[in-house]
Amino acid sequence: MRRESLALDTAFDLCRNRRRRALLTLLADRDRQVTVQDLAKDLAVRERDGPITEVPGEIVTEIHTMLYHVHLPKLSAAKVVDYDHERGHVALTSRGTELEATLRAIGELEPPT
């Protein structure tokens, strides 16, 4: 049985957003199920380039809200993540792993800024 691959337009749409790209990388680096709250904190730390103690709580809340209502449902609909919104758990699927690996490869081609 052949696994269904992600349509190119869908992949481009999913990767168009900087926060979704970072989210895929974080999930791949963790390689396990994580909570939305932990992802929000990790993204805040990454975006602010500092420890969580220096990130205002409202930033983490804003990121959590966007993950919960926008980014995770979109990634879940494309079967890139398994997202249990009631329990607040997220895990990368094999399709998500492939997409994230492609993103890393593209990033290696990009000259440093």
mmCIF file of C-alpha atoms in Angstrom:
data_model
loop_
_atom_site.group_PDB
_atom_site.id
_atom_site.type_symbol
_atom_site.label_atom_id
_atom_site.label_comp_id
_atom_site.label_asym_id
_atom_site.label_seq_id
_atom_site.Cartn_x
_atom_site.Cartn_y
_atom_site.Cartn_z
ATOM 1 C CA MET A 1 0.000 0.000 0.000
ATOM 2 C CA ARG A 2 1.478 3.319 -1.094
ATOM 3 C CA ARG A 3 1.481 6.101 1.461
ATOM 4 C CA GLU A 4 -0.271 9.279 0.350
ATOM 5 C CA SER A 5 2.185 12.137 -0.057
ATOM 6 C CA LEU A 6 1.530 15.767 0.674
ATOM 7 C CA ALA A 7 0.491 17.837 -2.356
ATOM 8 C CA LEU A 8 3.112 20.421 -3.276
ATOM 9 C CA ASP A 9 0.708 23.365 -2.987
ATOM 10 C CA THR A 10 -0.364 22.147 0.453
ATOM 11 C CA ALA A 11 3.255 21.806 1.568
ATOM 12 C CA PHE A 12 4.039 25.336 0.371
ATOM 13 C CA ASP A 13 0.952 26.692 2.110
ATOM 14 C CA LEU A 14 1.831 24.977 5.389
ATOM 15 C CA CYS A 15 5.430 26.204 5.266
ATOM 16 C CA ARG A 16 4.564 29.756 4.271
ATOM 17 C CA ASN A 17 4.222 30.795 7.904
ATOM 18 C CA ARG A 18 7.422 31.287 9.930
ATOM 19 C CA ARG A 19 5.834 30.059 13.159
ATOM 20 C CA ARG A 20 4.579 26.839 11.529
ATOM 21 C CA ARG A 21 8.066 26.158 10.168
ATOM 22 C CA ALA A 22 9.539 26.653 13.649
ATOM 23 C CA LEU A 23 6.811 24.446 15.112
ATOM 24 C CA LEU A 24 7.682 21.589 12.747
ATOM 25 C CA THR A 25 11.350 21.872 13.704
ATOM 26 C CA LEU A 26 10.556 21.878 17.423
ATOM 27 C CA LEU A 27 8.363 18.805 17.087
ATOM 28 C CA ALA A 28 11.002 16.969 15.052
ATOM 29 C CA ASP A 29 13.696 17.834 17.574
ATOM 30 C CA ARG A 30 11.566 16.531 20.439
ATOM 31 C CA ASP A 31 10.542 13.359 18.568
ATOM 32 C CA ARG A 32 7.690 12.689 20.995
ATOM 33 C CA GLN A 33 4.260 13.934 21.984
ATOM 34 C CA VAL A 34 4.284 17.370 23.651
ATOM 35 C CA THR A 35 1.728 19.759 25.062
ATOM 36 C CA VAL A 36 0.550 22.889 23.299
ATOM 37 C CA GLN A 37 1.657 24.882 26.352
ATOM 38 C CA ASP A 38 5.214 23.522 26.087
ATOM 39 C CA LEU A 39 5.274 24.322 22.370
ATOM 40 C CA ALA A 40 4.074 27.875 23.060
ATOM 41 C CA LYS A 41 6.882 28.364 25.590
ATOM 42 C CA ASP A 42 9.481 26.869 23.260
ATOM 43 C CA LEU A 43 8.360 29.071 20.369
ATOM 44 C CA ALA A 44 8.413 32.155 22.598
ATOM 45 C CA VAL A 45 11.967 31.365 23.703
ATOM 46 C CA ARG A 46 13.029 30.808 20.110
ATOM 47 C CA GLU A 47 11.373 33.988 18.845
ATOM 48 C CA ARG A 48 12.743 36.126 21.688
ATOM 49 C CA ASP A 49 16.154 34.430 21.647
ATOM 50 C CA GLY A 50 16.309 34.335 25.414
ATOM 51 C CA PRO A 51 15.276 32.318 28.454
ATOM 52 C CA ILE A 52 11.603 31.796 29.254
ATOM 53 C CA THR A 53 12.021 33.935 32.374
ATOM 54 C CA GLU A 54 12.588 36.942 30.094
ATOM 55 C CA VAL A 55 9.542 36.315 27.903
ATOM 56 C CA PRO A 56 6.403 38.234 28.929
ATOM 57 C CA GLY A 57 3.490 35.942 29.784
ATOM 58 C CA GLU A 58 1.220 37.663 27.282
ATOM 59 C CA ILE A 59 3.586 36.637 24.473
ATOM 60 C CA VAL A 60 3.320 32.965 25.493
ATOM 61 C CA THR A 61 -0.466 33.349 25.740
ATOM 62 C CA GLU A 62 -0.665 34.924 22.272
ATOM 63 C CA ILE A 63 1.436 32.136 20.770
ATOM 64 C CA HIS A 64 -0.634 29.473 22.557
ATOM 65 C CA THR A 65 -3.846 31.011 21.204
ATOM 66 C CA MET A 66 -2.507 31.070 17.637
ATOM 67 C CA LEU A 67 -1.297 27.474 17.926
ATOM 68 C CA TYR A 68 -4.625 26.285 19.343
ATOM 69 C CA HIS A 69 -6.899 28.121 16.910
ATOM 70 C CA VAL A 70 -4.863 28.466 13.710
ATOM 71 C CA HIS A 71 -1.621 26.572 13.232
ATOM 72 C CA LEU A 72 -2.288 23.190 14.841
ATOM 73 C CA PRO A 73 -5.729 22.717 13.252
ATOM 74 C CA LYS A 74 -4.213 23.541 9.850
ATOM 75 C CA LEU A 75 -1.325 21.112 10.319
ATOM 76 C CA SER A 76 -3.700 18.476 11.664
ATOM 77 C CA ALA A 77 -6.061 18.814 8.690
ATOM 78 C CA ALA A 78 -3.101 18.103 6.397
ATOM 79 C CA LYS A 79 -2.176 15.091 8.570
ATOM 80 C CA VAL A 80 1.227 16.596 9.363
ATOM 81 C CA VAL A 81 0.588 16.417 13.114
ATOM 82 C CA ASP A 82 -1.615 14.363 15.393
ATOM 83 C CA TYR A 83 -3.371 16.995 17.467
ATOM 84 C CA ASP A 84 -5.661 16.170 20.372
ATOM 85 C CA HIS A 85 -7.097 19.612 21.098
ATOM 86 C CA GLU A 86 -9.081 18.405 24.105
ATOM 87 C CA ARG A 87 -6.015 17.020 25.896
ATOM 88 C CA GLY A 88 -3.644 19.601 24.394
ATOM 89 C CA HIS A 89 -1.198 17.045 22.980
ATOM 90 C CA VAL A 90 0.651 17.252 19.671
ATOM 91 C CA ALA A 91 2.958 14.826 17.844
ATOM 92 C CA LEU A 92 4.548 14.897 14.416
ATOM 93 C CA THR A 93 3.299 12.274 11.953
ATOM 94 C CA SER A 94 5.466 10.533 9.367
ATOM 95 C CA ARG A 95 4.143 13.019 6.817
ATOM 96 C CA GLY A 96 5.218 15.834 9.129
ATOM 97 C CA THR A 97 8.644 14.276 9.551
ATOM 98 C CA GLU A 98 9.095 14.227 5.767
ATOM 99 C CA LEU A 99 7.965 17.841 5.455
ATOM 100 C CA GLU A 100 10.302 18.974 8.226
ATOM 101 C CA ALA A 101 13.249 17.106 6.671
ATOM 102 C CA THR A 102 12.542 18.853 3.374
ATOM 103 C CA LEU A 103 12.476 22.205 5.181
ATOM 104 C CA ARG A 104 15.854 21.471 6.778
ATOM 105 C CA ALA A 105 17.322 20.549 3.404
ATOM 106 C CA ILE A 106 16.013 23.760 1.841
ATOM 107 C CA GLY A 107 17.366 25.744 4.789
ATOM 108 C CA GLU A 108 20.828 24.317 4.183
ATOM 109 C CA LEU A 109 20.698 25.661 0.611
ATOM 110 C CA GLU A 110 19.797 29.149 1.780
ATOM 111 C CA PRO A 111 22.761 31.475 2.332
ATOM 112 C CA PRO A 112 23.129 32.742 5.911
ATOM 113 C CA THR A 113 21.728 36.210 6.593
#
